[in-house]
Tab-separated table of C-alpha atoms in Angstrom:
chain	number	residue	atom	x	y	z
A	916	GLY	CA	131.317	81.223	63.292
A	917	VAL	CA	134.861	79.980	63.350
A	918	ILE	CA	137.029	80.333	66.459
A	919	SER	CA	140.806	80.002	66.453
A	920	ILE	CA	142.330	78.622	69.680
A	921	SER	CA	145.911	78.181	70.846
A	922	TYR	CA	147.826	74.919	70.449
A	923	ASP	CA	148.502	74.143	74.107
A	924	ARG	CA	144.821	73.947	75.059
A	925	GLU	CA	143.223	72.983	71.759
A	926	THR	CA	141.823	69.580	72.690
A	927	ARG	CA	140.202	70.710	75.949
A	928	ILE	CA	138.793	73.933	74.522
A	929	ALA	CA	137.573	72.295	71.309
A	930	ALA	CA	135.755	69.624	73.335
A	931	MET	CA	134.178	72.255	75.586
A	932	LEU	CA	133.061	74.339	72.616
A	933	ARG	CA	131.563	71.320	70.858
A	934	ARG	CA	129.649	70.320	74.025
A	935	GLU	CA	128.266	73.823	74.519
A	936	ARG	CA	127.620	74.547	70.840
A	937	PRO	CA	127.605	71.355	68.753
A	938	ASP	CA	127.054	73.428	65.614
A	939	ILE	CA	130.239	75.484	66.016
A	940	ALA	CA	133.145	74.983	63.628
A	941	VAL	CA	136.515	74.566	65.371
A	942	MET	CA	139.875	74.894	63.614
A	943	VAL	CA	143.291	74.788	65.286
A	944	VAL	CA	146.072	77.010	63.948
A	945	SER	CA	149.501	76.019	65.264
A	946	GLY	CA	153.109	76.994	64.868
A	947	HIS	CA	154.294	73.993	66.899
A	948	ALA	CA	156.214	71.284	65.090
A	949	ALA	CA	154.962	68.452	67.322
A	950	ASP	CA	151.980	66.382	66.307
A	951	THR	CA	148.741	67.079	68.109
A	952	HIS	CA	146.169	64.698	69.497
A	953	LEU	CA	143.172	66.324	67.878
A	954	PRO	CA	140.006	64.471	66.993
A	955	SER	CA	139.851	63.729	63.272
A	956	HIS	CA	136.982	66.193	62.757
A	957	VAL	CA	139.068	69.175	63.975
A	958	PRO	CA	141.178	70.605	61.124
A	959	LEU	CA	144.740	71.669	61.889
A	960	VAL	CA	146.442	74.474	59.961
A	961	ARG	CA	150.187	74.763	60.507
A	962	LYS	CA	151.937	78.129	60.584
A	963	PRO	CA	153.221	79.699	58.487
A	964	TYR	CA	150.228	79.286	56.231
A	965	ASP	CA	149.010	80.904	53.087
A	966	ILE	CA	146.087	83.231	53.822
A	967	ALA	CA	144.217	81.923	50.769
A	968	LEU	CA	144.437	78.377	52.204
A	969	LEU	CA	143.130	79.565	55.568
A	970	VAL	CA	140.207	81.379	53.928
A	971	MET	CA	139.424	78.325	51.781
A	972	MET	CA	139.397	76.047	54.843
A	973	MET	CA	137.160	78.445	56.762
A	974	HIS	CA	134.697	78.621	53.870
A	975	SER	CA	134.736	74.829	53.608
A	976	MET	CA	134.064	74.403	57.338
A	977	LEU	CA	131.212	76.894	57.302
A	978	ALA	CA	129.663	75.306	54.205
A	979	ALA	CA	129.808	71.872	55.858
A	980	ARG	CA	128.084	73.245	58.967
A	981	GLN	CA	125.367	74.853	56.854
A	982	ALA	CA	124.795	71.574	55.019
A	983	GLN	CA	124.542	69.766	58.362
A	984	ARG	CA	121.958	72.264	59.611
A	985	ARG	CA	119.903	71.858	56.429
A	986	ALA	CA	120.012	68.077	56.796
A	987	TYR	CA	118.525	68.301	60.316
A	988	ASN	CA	115.740	70.725	59.343
Protein backbone atom coordinates (compact mmCIF):
# COMPACT_ATOMS: atom_id res chain seq x y z
CA GLY A 1 0.00 0.00 0.00
CA VAL A 2 0.86 3.66 -0.02
CA ILE A 3 0.94 5.68 3.21
CA SER A 4 0.88 9.47 3.33
CA ILE A 5 2.74 11.04 6.28
CA SER A 6 3.04 14.62 7.51
CA TYR A 7 5.94 16.89 6.55
CA ASP A 8 7.39 17.54 10.00
CA ARG A 9 8.15 13.88 10.71
CA GLU A 10 8.57 12.49 7.20
CA THR A 11 12.21 11.45 7.35
CA ARG A 12 11.96 9.62 10.68
CA ILE A 13 8.67 7.91 9.87
CA ALA A 14 9.72 6.97 6.33
CA ALA A 15 12.92 5.40 7.67
CA MET A 16 11.00 3.48 10.33
CA LEU A 17 8.46 2.22 7.80
CA ARG A 18 11.19 1.12 5.39
CA ARG A 19 13.01 -0.76 8.18
CA GLU A 20 9.85 -2.54 9.31
CA ARG A 21 8.45 -3.15 5.83
CA PRO A 22 11.12 -2.76 3.13
CA ASP A 23 8.50 -3.44 0.46
CA ILE A 24 6.26 -0.52 1.44
CA ALA A 25 5.95 2.50 -0.85
CA VAL A 26 6.38 5.84 0.94
CA MET A 27 5.35 9.19 -0.54
CA VAL A 28 5.45 12.55 1.25
CA VAL A 29 2.73 15.11 0.53
CA SER A 30 3.62 18.58 1.79
CA GLY A 31 2.22 22.07 1.79
CA HIS A 32 5.44 23.52 3.22
CA ALA A 33 7.50 25.78 1.00
CA ALA A 34 10.85 24.78 2.54
CA ASP A 35 12.95 22.08 0.97
CA THR A 36 12.98 18.73 2.71
CA HIS A 37 15.85 16.40 3.45
CA LEU A 38 14.24 13.29 2.04
CA PRO A 39 16.18 10.38 0.64
CA SER A 40 16.14 10.41 -3.16
CA HIS A 41 13.93 7.30 -3.30
CA VAL A 42 11.07 9.01 -1.40
CA PRO A 43 8.87 11.03 -3.79
CA LEU A 44 7.63 14.43 -2.64
CA VAL A 45 4.33 15.87 -3.86
CA ARG A 46 3.78 19.54 -3.08
CA LYS A 47 0.34 20.91 -2.23
CA PRO A 48 -1.76 22.07 -3.89
CA TYR A 49 -1.52 19.21 -6.33
CA ASP A 50 -3.62 17.91 -9.14
CA ILE A 51 -5.44 14.73 -8.09
CA ALA A 52 -4.61 13.10 -11.44
CA LEU A 53 -0.88 13.67 -10.75
CA LEU A 54 -1.20 12.14 -7.29
CA VAL A 55 -3.01 9.08 -8.67
CA MET A 56 -0.41 8.71 -11.43
CA MET A 57 2.45 8.84 -8.90
CA MET A 58 0.74 6.30 -6.65
CA HIS A 59 0.22 3.92 -9.57
CA SER A 60 3.85 4.38 -10.60
CA MET A 61 5.11 3.65 -7.07
CA LEU A 62 2.97 0.55 -6.75
CA ALA A 63 4.03 -0.73 -10.18
CA ALA A 64 7.70 -0.25 -9.25
CA ARG A 65 7.19 -2.21 -6.02
CA GLN A 66 5.46 -5.02 -7.90
CA ALA A 67 8.33 -5.17 -10.39
CA GLN A 68 10.81 -5.32 -7.51
CA ARG A 69 8.90 -8.20 -5.91
CA ARG A 70 8.84 -10.11 -9.21
CA ALA A 71 12.59 -9.59 -9.61
CA TYR A 72 13.25 -11.19 -6.20
CA ASN A 73 10.98 -14.20 -6.80
